[in-house]
CSV table of C-alpha atoms in Angstrom, one decimal:
chain,number,residue,atom,x,y,z
A,2,UNK,CA,31.8,20.3,5.1
A,3,UNK,CA,28.3,20.2,3.7
A,4,UNK,CA,25.3,20.8,6.0
A,5,UNK,CA,23.7,17.8,4.3
A,6,UNK,CA,24.6,14.1,4.2
A,7,UNK,CA,22.8,13.7,0.9
A,8,UNK,CA,21.7,16.4,-1.5
A,9,UNK,CA,19.9,16.2,-4.8
A,10,UNK,CA,20.0,19.4,-6.9
A,11,UNK,CA,17.9,20.2,-10.0
A,12,UNK,CA,17.4,16.6,-11.0
A,13,UNK,CA,15.4,16.0,-14.2
A,14,UNK,CA,14.5,12.6,-15.6
A,15,UNK,CA,12.6,12.0,-18.8
A,16,UNK,CA,10.9,8.9,-20.2
A,17,UNK,CA,9.1,8.7,-23.5
A,18,UNK,CA,6.1,11.0,-23.3
A,19,UNK,CA,6.6,11.8,-19.6
A,20,UNK,CA,8.8,14.2,-17.6
A,21,UNK,CA,9.0,12.1,-14.3
A,22,UNK,CA,11.2,14.6,-12.5
A,23,UNK,CA,11.6,18.3,-13.3
A,24,UNK,CA,14.4,20.1,-11.5
A,25,UNK,CA,13.8,18.1,-8.3
A,26,UNK,CA,15.4,19.1,-5.0
A,27,UNK,CA,16.0,17.0,-1.9
A,28,UNK,CA,18.4,17.6,1.0
A,29,UNK,CA,18.8,15.4,4.1
A,30,UNK,CA,20.8,16.4,7.2
A,31,UNK,CA,22.8,13.9,9.3
A,32,UNK,CA,20.6,12.5,12.1
A,33,UNK,CA,17.5,13.9,10.6
A,34,UNK,CA,14.2,12.2,9.6
A,35,UNK,CA,12.9,13.9,6.5
A,36,UNK,CA,9.4,13.1,5.5
A,37,UNK,CA,8.7,12.8,1.7
A,38,UNK,CA,5.1,13.0,0.6
A,39,UNK,CA,3.3,13.4,-2.7
A,40,UNK,CA,0.4,12.0,-4.7
A,41,UNK,CA,0.8,8.7,-6.5
A,42,UNK,CA,2.5,9.6,-9.8
A,43,UNK,CA,4.2,12.7,-8.2
A,44,UNK,CA,7.6,11.2,-8.9
A,45,UNK,CA,8.6,9.7,-5.5
A,46,UNK,CA,9.6,6.3,-7.0
A,47,UNK,CA,11.6,7.9,-9.7
A,48,UNK,CA,13.3,10.2,-7.1
A,49,UNK,CA,14.2,7.1,-5.0
A,50,UNK,CA,15.6,5.3,-8.1
A,51,UNK,CA,17.8,8.3,-9.0
A,52,UNK,CA,19.2,8.4,-5.5
A,53,UNK,CA,19.9,4.7,-5.5
A,54,UNK,CA,21.5,4.5,-8.9
A,55,UNK,CA,18.7,2.5,-10.6
A,56,UNK,CA,18.1,5.5,-12.9
A,57,UNK,CA,20.6,8.1,-14.0
A,58,UNK,CA,19.3,11.7,-14.2
A,59,UNK,CA,19.3,13.5,-17.5
A,60,UNK,CA,20.2,16.7,-15.6
A,61,UNK,CA,21.2,17.6,-12.1
A,62,UNK,CA,23.7,16.5,-9.4
A,63,UNK,CA,23.9,14.2,-6.4
A,64,UNK,CA,26.1,15.2,-3.4
A,65,UNK,CA,27.1,12.9,-0.5
A,66,UNK,CA,28.7,14.8,2.4
A,67,UNK,CA,29.3,17.7,-0.1
A,68,UNK,CA,31.1,15.5,-2.7
A,69,UNK,CA,29.5,15.2,-6.1
A,70,UNK,CA,28.7,11.6,-7.0
A,71,UNK,CA,27.6,10.0,-10.3
A,72,UNK,CA,25.9,6.6,-9.8
A,73,UNK,CA,25.9,4.2,-12.7
A,74,UNK,CA,24.2,1.4,-10.7
A,75,UNK,CA,22.8,0.6,-7.3
A,76,UNK,CA,26.2,-0.9,-6.1
A,77,UNK,CA,27.8,2.5,-6.5
A,78,UNK,CA,25.0,4.2,-4.6
A,79,UNK,CA,25.3,1.7,-1.8
A,80,UNK,CA,29.1,2.1,-1.7
A,81,UNK,CA,28.5,5.8,-1.2
A,82,UNK,CA,26.3,5.1,1.8
A,83,UNK,CA,22.8,5.3,0.4
A,84,UNK,CA,20.4,2.5,1.2
A,85,UNK,CA,16.7,1.9,0.6
A,86,UNK,CA,14.1,-0.3,2.3
A,87,UNK,CA,11.5,-0.7,-0.4
A,88,UNK,CA,7.8,-1.1,0.1
A,89,UNK,CA,8.1,-4.5,-1.7
A,90,UNK,CA,10.7,-6.1,0.5
A,91,UNK,CA,13.7,-7.7,-1.2
A,92,UNK,CA,13.9,-10.7,1.0
A,93,UNK,CA,14.9,-14.2,-0.1
A,94,UNK,CA,12.5,-16.1,2.2
A,95,UNK,CA,14.0,-19.5,1.9
A,96,UNK,CA,17.5,-18.3,2.8
A,97,UNK,CA,18.6,-17.6,6.4
A,98,UNK,CA,18.5,-14.2,8.0
A,99,UNK,CA,22.3,-14.3,7.9
A,100,UNK,CA,22.3,-15.0,4.1
A,101,UNK,CA,19.9,-12.2,3.5
A,102,UNK,CA,21.9,-9.7,5.4
A,103,UNK,CA,25.3,-10.7,3.9
A,104,UNK,CA,24.2,-11.2,0.3
A,105,UNK,CA,27.1,-9.8,-1.9
A,106,UNK,CA,28.9,-8.8,1.4
A,107,UNK,CA,30.2,-12.2,2.4
A,108,UNK,CA,32.9,-12.8,5.0
A,109,UNK,CA,35.4,-15.3,3.9
A,110,UNK,CA,37.8,-17.6,5.8
A,111,UNK,CA,40.3,-18.8,3.2
A,112,UNK,CA,38.3,-20.2,0.3
A,113,UNK,CA,35.2,-20.8,2.4
A,114,UNK,CA,32.4,-18.5,3.8
A,115,UNK,CA,32.9,-17.8,7.5
A,116,UNK,CA,29.4,-18.6,8.7
A,117,UNK,CA,30.2,-18.5,12.4
A,118,UNK,CA,31.5,-14.9,12.0
A,119,UNK,CA,28.5,-13.9,9.8
A,120,UNK,CA,25.9,-15.5,12.2
A,121,UNK,CA,27.5,-13.6,15.1
A,122,UNK,CA,27.5,-10.3,13.3
A,123,UNK,CA,23.9,-10.8,12.0
A,124,UNK,CA,22.8,-11.6,15.6
A,125,UNK,CA,24.5,-8.4,16.8
A,126,UNK,CA,23.0,-6.2,14.1
A,127,UNK,CA,19.5,-7.5,14.7
A,128,UNK,CA,19.9,-7.1,18.4
A,129,UNK,CA,20.9,-3.4,17.8
A,130,UNK,CA,17.5,-3.1,16.0
A,131,UNK,CA,15.6,-4.6,18.9
A,132,UNK,CA,15.2,-8.1,17.5
A,133,UNK,CA,16.5,-11.0,19.5
A,134,UNK,CA,16.2,-13.8,16.8
A,135,UNK,CA,18.0,-16.8,15.6
A,136,UNK,CA,19.8,-15.6,12.4
A,137,UNK,CA,20.3,-19.2,11.2
A,138,UNK,CA,16.5,-19.5,10.6
A,139,UNK,CA,14.9,-18.9,7.2
A,140,UNK,CA,13.8,-15.3,6.8
A,141,UNK,CA,10.4,-16.4,5.6
A,142,UNK,CA,9.6,-18.0,8.9
A,143,UNK,CA,9.4,-14.5,10.5
A,144,UNK,CA,6.6,-11.9,10.1
A,145,UNK,CA,6.7,-8.7,8.0
A,146,UNK,CA,8.0,-6.6,10.8
A,147,UNK,CA,11.1,-8.8,11.3
A,148,UNK,CA,11.6,-9.1,7.6
A,149,UNK,CA,11.7,-5.3,7.4
A,150,UNK,CA,14.3,-5.2,10.1
A,151,UNK,CA,16.4,-7.6,8.1
A,152,UNK,CA,16.3,-5.1,5.3
A,153,UNK,CA,17.3,-2.3,7.7
A,154,UNK,CA,20.1,-4.5,9.0
A,155,UNK,CA,21.5,-4.7,5.4
A,156,UNK,CA,21.7,-0.9,5.5
A,157,UNK,CA,23.3,-0.8,8.9
A,158,UNK,CA,25.9,-3.4,7.7
A,159,UNK,CA,27.1,-1.2,4.8
A,160,UNK,CA,27.4,1.7,7.3
A,161,UNK,CA,24.7,3.7,5.4
A,162,UNK,CA,24.8,7.4,5.8
A,163,UNK,CA,21.2,7.7,4.6
A,164,UNK,CA,18.4,5.2,4.6
A,165,UNK,CA,15.3,5.7,2.4
A,166,UNK,CA,12.2,4.0,3.8
A,167,UNK,CA,9.5,3.6,1.1
A,168,UNK,CA,6.0,3.3,2.7
A,169,UNK,CA,7.6,1.2,5.5
A,170,UNK,CA,4.4,0.8,7.6
A,171,UNK,CA,2.0,-0.2,4.8
A,172,UNK,CA,2.0,-3.9,5.7
A,173,UNK,CA,2.7,-3.7,9.4
A,174,UNK,CA,0.5,-4.2,12.4
A,175,UNK,CA,0.3,-1.7,15.2
A,176,UNK,CA,3.1,-3.1,17.4
A,177,UNK,CA,5.4,-3.6,14.4
A,178,UNK,CA,4.8,0.1,13.5
A,179,UNK,CA,5.8,1.1,17.1
A,180,UNK,CA,9.0,-0.9,16.8
A,181,UNK,CA,9.8,0.6,13.4
A,182,UNK,CA,9.3,4.1,14.8
A,183,UNK,CA,11.6,3.3,17.7
A,184,UNK,CA,14.2,1.9,15.3
A,185,UNK,CA,14.0,5.1,13.2
A,186,UNK,CA,14.7,7.2,16.2
A,187,UNK,CA,17.6,5.1,17.3
A,188,UNK,CA,19.1,5.3,13.8
A,189,UNK,CA,18.6,9.1,13.9
A,190,UNK,CA,20.5,9.2,17.2
A,191,UNK,CA,23.4,7.4,15.5
A,192,UNK,CA,23.6,10.3,13.0
A,193,UNK,CA,22.0,8.4,10.1
A,194,UNK,CA,19.8,10.5,7.9
A,195,UNK,CA,16.4,9.0,7.0
A,196,UNK,CA,14.0,9.7,4.2
A,197,UNK,CA,10.6,8.5,5.4
A,198,UNK,CA,8.1,8.1,2.5
A,199,UNK,CA,4.5,7.8,3.8
A,200,UNK,CA,1.0,8.6,2.8
A,201,UNK,CA,-0.1,8.6,6.5
A,202,UNK,CA,0.0,12.1,7.7
A,203,UNK,CA,-0.1,11.1,11.4
A,204,UNK,CA,3.2,9.2,10.9
A,205,UNK,CA,4.9,12.2,9.5
A,206,UNK,CA,3.8,14.4,12.4
A,207,UNK,CA,4.9,11.8,15.0
A,208,UNK,CA,8.3,11.0,13.5
A,209,UNK,CA,9.7,13.6,11.1
A,210,UNK,CA,11.8,16.7,11.7
A,211,UNK,CA,11.0,18.2,8.3
A,212,UNK,CA,8.7,17.3,5.5
A,213,UNK,CA,9.3,17.8,1.7
A,214,UNK,CA,6.3,17.9,-0.6
A,215,UNK,CA,6.6,17.1,-4.3
A,216,UNK,CA,3.8,17.3,-7.0
A,217,UNK,CA,3.7,16.2,-10.7
A,218,UNK,CA,7.5,15.6,-10.7
A,219,UNK,CA,8.4,19.0,-9.2
A,220,UNK,CA,9.6,20.2,-5.9
A,221,UNK,CA,7.0,22.2,-4.0
A,222,UNK,CA,8.3,23.0,-0.5
A,223,UNK,CA,10.2,21.8,2.6
A,224,UNK,CA,9.4,23.0,6.1
A,225,UNK,CA,10.0,22.0,9.7
A,226,UNK,CA,7.2,19.7,10.8
A,227,UNK,CA,5.9,22.4,13.2
A,228,UNK,CA,5.2,24.6,10.2
A,229,UNK,CA,2.9,22.1,8.6
A,230,UNK,CA,-0.7,21.2,9.3
A,231,UNK,CA,-2.9,18.4,7.9
A,232,UNK,CA,-4.6,20.8,5.6
A,233,UNK,CA,-1.5,22.6,4.4
A,234,UNK,CA,0.2,19.3,3.6
A,235,UNK,CA,-2.8,18.1,1.6
A,236,UNK,CA,-3.1,21.4,-0.2
A,237,UNK,CA,0.6,21.4,-1.1
A,238,UNK,CA,0.5,17.8,-2.2
A,239,UNK,CA,-2.6,17.9,-4.4
A,240,UNK,CA,-2.6,21.5,-5.5
A,241,UNK,CA,-6.1,22.0,-4.3
A,242,UNK,CA,-8.0,21.8,-1.0
A,243,UNK,CA,-9.9,18.6,-0.1
A,244,UNK,CA,-13.0,20.0,1.5
A,245,UNK,CA,-14.0,16.6,2.8
A,246,UNK,CA,-11.5,13.8,3.3
A,247,UNK,CA,-14.3,11.3,3.3
A,248,UNK,CA,-16.9,12.5,0.8
A,249,UNK,CA,-19.6,10.1,2.0
A,250,UNK,CA,-22.7,10.0,-0.2
A,251,UNK,CA,-25.8,7.9,0.6
A,252,UNK,CA,-27.5,5.5,-1.6
A,253,UNK,CA,-31.0,4.0,-1.0
A,254,UNK,CA,-30.9,0.8,1.0
A,255,UNK,CA,-32.3,-1.9,-1.1
A,256,UNK,CA,-32.5,-5.7,-1.0
A,257,UNK,CA,-30.2,-8.0,0.7
A,258,UNK,CA,-27.6,-8.9,-2.0
A,259,UNK,CA,-25.3,-11.0,0.2
A,260,UNK,CA,-26.1,-13.1,3.2
A,261,UNK,CA,-23.7,-15.4,5.0
A,262,UNK,CA,-24.7,-17.8,7.8
A,263,UNK,CA,-22.3,-19.6,10.1
A,264,UNK,CA,-19.2,-19.5,7.9
A,265,UNK,CA,-16.6,-21.7,9.4
A,266,UNK,CA,-13.1,-22.6,8.4
A,267,UNK,CA,-11.1,-24.6,11.0
A,268,UNK,CA,-8.8,-22.4,13.0
A,269,UNK,CA,-9.6,-19.4,10.9
A,270,UNK,CA,-13.4,-18.5,10.9
A,271,UNK,CA,-15.9,-19.3,13.6
A,272,UNK,CA,-19.6,-19.0,12.8
A,273,UNK,CA,-19.4,-15.7,10.8
A,274,UNK,CA,-22.9,-14.3,9.9
A,275,UNK,CA,-23.9,-11.0,8.4
A,276,UNK,CA,-26.0,-9.4,5.6
A,277,UNK,CA,-25.0,-6.8,3.0
A,278,UNK,CA,-27.5,-4.6,1.1
A,279,UNK,CA,-27.7,-2.9,-2.2
A,280,UNK,CA,-27.2,0.9,-2.0
A,281,UNK,CA,-25.0,0.6,1.1
A,282,UNK,CA,-21.3,0.3,2.1
A,283,UNK,CA,-20.7,-2.4,4.7
A,284,UNK,CA,-17.4,-1.9,6.5
A,285,UNK,CA,-15.5,-4.9,7.9
A,286,UNK,CA,-13.3,-3.6,10.8
A,287,UNK,CA,-10.9,-5.3,13.2
A,288,UNK,CA,-7.3,-5.6,14.1
A,289,UNK,CA,-4.7,-7.4,12.0
A,290,UNK,CA,-5.5,-11.2,12.0
A,291,UNK,CA,-9.2,-10.6,12.8
A,292,UNK,CA,-10.3,-12.8,9.9
A,293,UNK,CA,-11.7,-10.1,7.6
A,294,UNK,CA,-9.7,-11.1,4.5
A,295,UNK,CA,-10.2,-14.8,5.2
A,296,UNK,CA,-14.0,-14.1,5.3
A,297,UNK,CA,-14.2,-12.5,1.9
A,298,UNK,CA,-11.8,-15.1,0.3
A,299,UNK,CA,-14.2,-17.8,1.5
A,300,UNK,CA,-17.2,-15.9,0.1
A,301,UNK,CA,-15.3,-15.5,-3.2
A,302,UNK,CA,-14.6,-19.2,-3.6
A,303,UNK,CA,-10.8,-18.7,-3.1
A,304,UNK,CA,-10.7,-20.8,0.1
A,305,UNK,CA,-12.8,-23.8,0.9
A,306,UNK,CA,-15.4,-23.7,3.7
A,307,UNK,CA,-15.8,-26.3,6.5
A,308,UNK,CA,-19.4,-25.1,7.2
A,309,UNK,CA,-21.9,-22.4,6.6
A,310,UNK,CA,-24.1,-21.0,3.8
A,311,UNK,CA,-23.8,-18.2,1.3
A,312,UNK,CA,-26.8,-16.5,-0.3
A,313,UNK,CA,-26.6,-14.1,-3.3
A,314,UNK,CA,-29.9,-12.2,-3.8
A,315,UNK,CA,-31.7,-14.8,-1.8
A,316,UNK,CA,-30.4,-17.8,-3.6
A,317,UNK,CA,-28.0,-20.2,-1.9
A,318,UNK,CA,-24.7,-20.6,-3.8
A,319,UNK,CA,-21.7,-22.9,-3.3
A,320,UNK,CA,-18.6,-21.5,-5.0
A,321,UNK,CA,-15.8,-23.8,-5.6
A,322,UNK,CA,-13.8,-21.3,-7.6
A,323,UNK,CA,-13.5,-17.5,-7.9
A,324,UNK,CA,-14.8,-17.8,-11.5
A,325,UNK,CA,-18.1,-19.0,-10.2
A,326,UNK,CA,-18.3,-16.0,-7.8
A,327,UNK,CA,-17.5,-13.7,-10.7
A,328,UNK,CA,-20.2,-15.2,-12.8
A,329,UNK,CA,-22.6,-14.7,-9.9
A,330,UNK,CA,-21.8,-11.0,-9.9
A,331,UNK,CA,-19.2,-10.7,-7.2
A,332,UNK,CA,-16.0,-8.7,-7.6
A,333,UNK,CA,-13.1,-8.9,-5.1
A,334,UNK,CA,-10.4,-6.2,-5.2
A,335,UNK,CA,-7.7,-8.0,-3.3
A,336,UNK,CA,-5.3,-6.4,-0.8
A,337,UNK,CA,-2.3,-7.7,-2.7
A,338,UNK,CA,-2.8,-5.8,-6.0
A,339,UNK,CA,0.6,-6.8,-7.4
A,340,UNK,CA,0.3,-10.5,-6.4
A,341,UNK,CA,-3.2,-11.3,-7.4
A,342,UNK,CA,-4.9,-8.2,-8.7
A,343,UNK,CA,-2.8,-7.4,-11.8
A,344,UNK,CA,-0.5,-8.9,-14.4
A,345,UNK,CA,2.3,-6.4,-14.0
A,346,UNK,CA,4.1,-7.3,-17.3
A,347,UNK,CA,0.9,-6.5,-19.3
A,348,UNK,CA,-0.6,-3.2,-20.5
A,349,UNK,CA,-3.3,-1.2,-18.8
A,350,UNK,CA,-5.6,-2.2,-21.7
A,351,UNK,CA,-5.1,-5.9,-21.1
A,352,UNK,CA,-5.4,-5.7,-17.3
A,353,UNK,CA,-8.7,-3.7,-17.6
A,354,UNK,CA,-10.4,-6.6,-19.4
A,355,UNK,CA,-9.0,-9.5,-17.4
A,356,UNK,CA,-12.4,-10.1,-15.7
A,357,UNK,CA,-14.6,-9.1,-18.5
A,358,UNK,CA,-13.7,-10.9,-21.8
A,359,UNK,CA,-17.3,-11.8,-22.3
A,360,UNK,CA,-18.5,-8.2,-22.1
A,361,UNK,CA,-15.8,-7.1,-24.5
A,362,UNK,CA,-16.3,-9.8,-27.2
A,363,UNK,CA,-18.3,-10.1,-30.3
A,364,UNK,CA,-18.8,-13.8,-31.0
A,365,UNK,CA,-15.4,-15.5,-30.8
A,366,UNK,CA,-13.4,-12.2,-31.1
A,367,UNK,CA,-12.5,-9.3,-28.8
A,368,UNK,CA,-14.2,-6.0,-29.7
A,369,UNK,CA,-11.2,-3.8,-30.1
A,370,UNK,CA,-13.2,-0.6,-30.5
A,371,UNK,CA,-15.2,-1.3,-27.3
A,372,UNK,CA,-12.0,-2.2,-25.3
A,373,UNK,CA,-10.3,1.0,-26.4
A,374,UNK,CA,-13.4,3.2,-25.7
A,375,UNK,CA,-14.1,1.7,-22.2
A,376,UNK,CA,-10.4,1.8,-21.3
A,377,UNK,CA,-10.0,5.5,-22.2
A,378,UNK,CA,-13.2,6.2,-20.2
A,379,UNK,CA,-11.8,4.5,-17.1
A,380,UNK,CA,-8.5,6.3,-17.5
A,381,UNK,CA,-10.4,9.6,-17.5
A,382,UNK,CA,-12.9,8.7,-14.8
A,383,UNK,CA,-10.3,7.2,-12.4
A,384,UNK,CA,-7.7,9.8,-13.3
A,385,UNK,CA,-5.0,7.2,-14.1
A,386,UNK,CA,-1.8,9.0,-14.8
A,387,UNK,CA,-0.3,7.3,-17.9
A,388,UNK,CA,1.1,8.2,-21.3
A,389,UNK,CA,-1.4,5.8,-22.9
A,390,UNK,CA,-3.6,2.8,-22.5
A,391,UNK,CA,-0.7,0.7,-23.7
A,392,UNK,CA,1.6,1.5,-20.8
A,393,UNK,CA,2.9,-1.5,-18.9
A,394,UNK,CA,1.1,-1.6,-15.6
A,395,UNK,CA,4.3,-2.5,-13.7
A,396,UNK,CA,5.6,1.0,-14.7
A,397,UNK,CA,2.8,2.8,-12.9
A,398,UNK,CA,2.9,4.1,-9.4
A,399,UNK,CA,1.1,2.1,-6.7
A,400,UNK,CA,-1.9,4.4,-6.6
A,401,UNK,CA,-2.4,4.2,-10.3
A,402,UNK,CA,-2.0,0.4,-10.3
A,403,UNK,CA,-4.8,0.4,-7.7
A,404,UNK,CA,-7.0,2.4,-10.0
A,405,UNK,CA,-6.4,-0.1,-12.8
A,406,UNK,CA,-7.6,-2.9,-10.5
A,407,UNK,CA,-10.7,-0.9,-9.8
A,408,UNK,CA,-11.3,-0.3,-13.5
A,409,UNK,CA,-10.8,-4.0,-14.2
A,410,UNK,CA,-13.7,-4.9,-11.8
A,411,UNK,CA,-15.9,-2.0,-13.0
A,412,UNK,CA,-15.7,-3.6,-16.4
A,413,UNK,CA,-17.0,-6.8,-15.0
A,414,UNK,CA,-20.3,-5.1,-14.2
A,415,UNK,CA,-20.7,-6.9,-10.9
A,416,UNK,CA,-23.5,-6.5,-8.4
A,417,UNK,CA,-21.4,-7.0,-5.2
A,418,UNK,CA,-18.1,-5.2,-4.9
A,419,UNK,CA,-15.7,-6.3,-2.1
A,420,UNK,CA,-12.8,-3.8,-1.6
A,421,UNK,CA,-10.0,-5.3,0.6
A,422,UNK,CA,-7.9,-2.4,1.9
A,423,UNK,CA,-8.6,-0.3,-1.2
A,424,UNK,CA,-6.6,2.8,-0.2
A,425,UNK,CA,-3.5,1.1,1.3
A,426,UNK,CA,-0.4,2.8,0.0
A,427,UNK,CA,-2.1,5.5,-2.0
A,428,UNK,CA,-2.2,9.2,-1.3
A,429,UNK,CA,-5.1,11.3,0.0
A,430,UNK,CA,-6.1,12.7,-3.4
A,431,UNK,CA,-6.3,9.2,-4.9
A,432,UNK,CA,-8.2,8.0,-1.8
A,433,UNK,CA,-10.9,10.5,-2.5
A,434,UNK,CA,-11.2,9.3,-6.0
A,435,UNK,CA,-11.6,5.7,-4.7
A,436,UNK,CA,-14.3,6.8,-2.3
A,437,UNK,CA,-16.1,8.5,-5.1
A,438,UNK,CA,-16.1,5.3,-7.1
A,439,UNK,CA,-17.7,3.6,-4.1
A,440,UNK,CA,-20.3,6.4,-3.8
A,441,UNK,CA,-21.2,6.0,-7.5
A,442,UNK,CA,-21.6,2.2,-7.0
A,443,UNK,CA,-24.0,2.5,-4.1
A,444,UNK,CA,-26.0,5.3,-5.8
A,445,UNK,CA,-26.4,2.9,-8.8
A,446,UNK,CA,-27.8,0.2,-6.5
A,447,UNK,CA,-24.7,-1.9,-6.1
A,448,UNK,CA,-23.6,-3.5,-2.8
A,449,UNK,CA,-20.2,-2.5,-1.5
A,450,UNK,CA,-18.2,-4.3,1.2
A,451,UNK,CA,-15.0,-2.5,2.4
A,452,UNK,CA,-12.3,-4.0,4.5
A,453,UNK,CA,-10.1,-1.3,6.1
A,454,UNK,CA,-7.6,-1.1,9.0
A,455,UNK,CA,-8.0,2.7,9.0
A,456,UNK,CA,-10.7,3.5,11.6
A,457,UNK,CA,-11.4,7.0,10.2
A,458,UNK,CA,-12.0,5.5,6.8
A,459,UNK,CA,-14.4,2.9,8.2
A,460,UNK,CA,-16.3,5.6,10.1
A,461,UNK,CA,-16.2,8.0,7.2
A,462,UNK,CA,-17.5,5.8,4.4
A,463,UNK,CA,-19.6,2.9,6.0
A,464,UNK,CA,-23.3,2.7,6.4
A,465,UNK,CA,-22.9,-0.3,8.7
A,466,UNK,CA,-19.9,-1.9,10.3
A,467,UNK,CA,-19.1,-5.5,11.2
A,468,UNK,CA,-16.3,-5.7,13.8
A,469,UNK,CA,-14.3,-9.0,13.8
A,470,UNK,CA,-11.8,-10.5,16.2
A,471,UNK,CA,-10.1,-13.9,16.0
A,472,UNK,CA,-12.3,-15.1,13.1
A,473,UNK,CA,-15.6,-14.2,14.9
A,474,UNK,CA,-18.1,-11.3,14.6
A,475,UNK,CA,-17.9,-9.2,17.8
A,476,UNK,CA,-20.4,-6.5,16.9
A,477,UNK,CA,-22.6,-5.0,14.2
A,478,UNK,CA,-23.0,-1.3,14.4
A,479,UNK,CA,-25.3,0.9,12.2
A,480,UNK,CA,-24.3,4.5,11.3
A,481,UNK,CA,-27.1,5.9,13.4
A,482,UNK,CA,-26.1,3.9,16.5
A,483,UNK,CA,-24.5,5.6,19.5
A,484,UNK,CA,-21.8,3.1,19.2
A,485,UNK,CA,-20.7,4.3,15.8
A,486,UNK,CA,-17.5,5.9,17.0
A,487,UNK,CA,-13.8,5.0,17.2
A,488,UNK,CA,-13.7,4.2,20.9
A,489,UNK,CA,-16.6,1.6,20.8
A,490,UNK,CA,-15.5,0.0,17.6
A,491,UNK,CA,-12.0,-0.4,19.0
A,492,UNK,CA,-13.5,-1.8,22.2
A,493,UNK,CA,-15.3,-4.5,20.2
A,494,UNK,CA,-12.1,-5.2,18.2
A,495,UNK,CA,-10.3,-5.9,21.4
A,496,UNK,CA,-13.0,-8.3,22.5
A,497,UNK,CA,-15.3,-6.0,24.6
A,498,UNK,CA,-19.1,-6.1,24.4
A,499,UNK,CA,-21.3,-3.2,23.3
A,500,UNK,CA,-24.5,-2.8,25.3
A,501,UNK,CA,-27.2,-0.8,23.7
């Protein structure tokens, strides 16, 4: 009997112009939580797709409980006991929880589906995952945490021997993360092996038994969690030391580029006021649901205001559409890069000019030479890992997609850059590159507003911080203030007052 529930040996996968995996190794024990970490573009997504039968390796073998397997499709991988909960959840929101859990695994009673039996089983499985919900309700009526548990329930239903969790906490709130961690430990206690893919080092140290590091499509190392430190993980992952995780550089505070007064949206925003200056990064902090994203969407003309005023460089503006905001020099890098930041079916080249046709045109025609030149410059500056500028964006890793979004807005030559969760789901190396883009912007006299749920990021990169709660501003803290620390900012986020 093998020591491992699933083992990948010497897997190589090639695509035109790219070796995505090169003699990759992975081994998961029963009842073990194995962390998997690597930079964006390191090969994690390809590795997952090989294990789940989406891709077939050009070389190498997969073993399940010591028996060699060849997966021609995902159904064969699932039948062998390998399941995956993807970062982008595969939930049919209009269907019931039961329908989602039993898709392609229906229980029949004669010629008909046995819904009473399926509802009962769905209820039992969800209860075993700590969720007492009505399985007859549509899955879309529940939050992201419950939807993720529905995905895990699918894996439990097929009696999975190993579950891969791909960035499972990237869209969850604090309490949902706690529930997920508890569920992982319960699955471990049942003898199920878990591959936990995360860019958040603190999660790996809290949850994992061992951690495997991969880099540039190659296996680097696997060690028990006690033999890793933050620094050694980062060094193994990026192949270099990151002397400063938050390489803050200071611009020169200039004029007020953006001023909002009394922004109000019924039930969402309540009298929100603040100022943002050129040469500075203004951080918007707060817990999930604080109203940060709603604030910048209202500023950008994406959502209508019930009241309040917006001033750009001292002039009052009334944006009815995002195009008007773009024309006024505002760029919004949305949290949902796939849904509203990119056209995934198009090339890098096309995506990079989506917000800047005017800047890349000569008369009525696009300037192909200028598009090519600026595109290559952004690929080099942002270190976008791609075979060419004509690669389809949907084929890129999440971190590289994020860099394309940034490049798109850099092309727009805006004056005010709003970054909504700019480093969510990307690795520490790519994060530093995003921070350096922000540094360059403020040094060039631009105004940067950054929304982040990561308190170390807010403290590491902001010149000033606005703390929000329930659609209201709770505090404004300057970098030189004695309140510029995690404890006081969290106090404000929970509704406490800060007295100077």
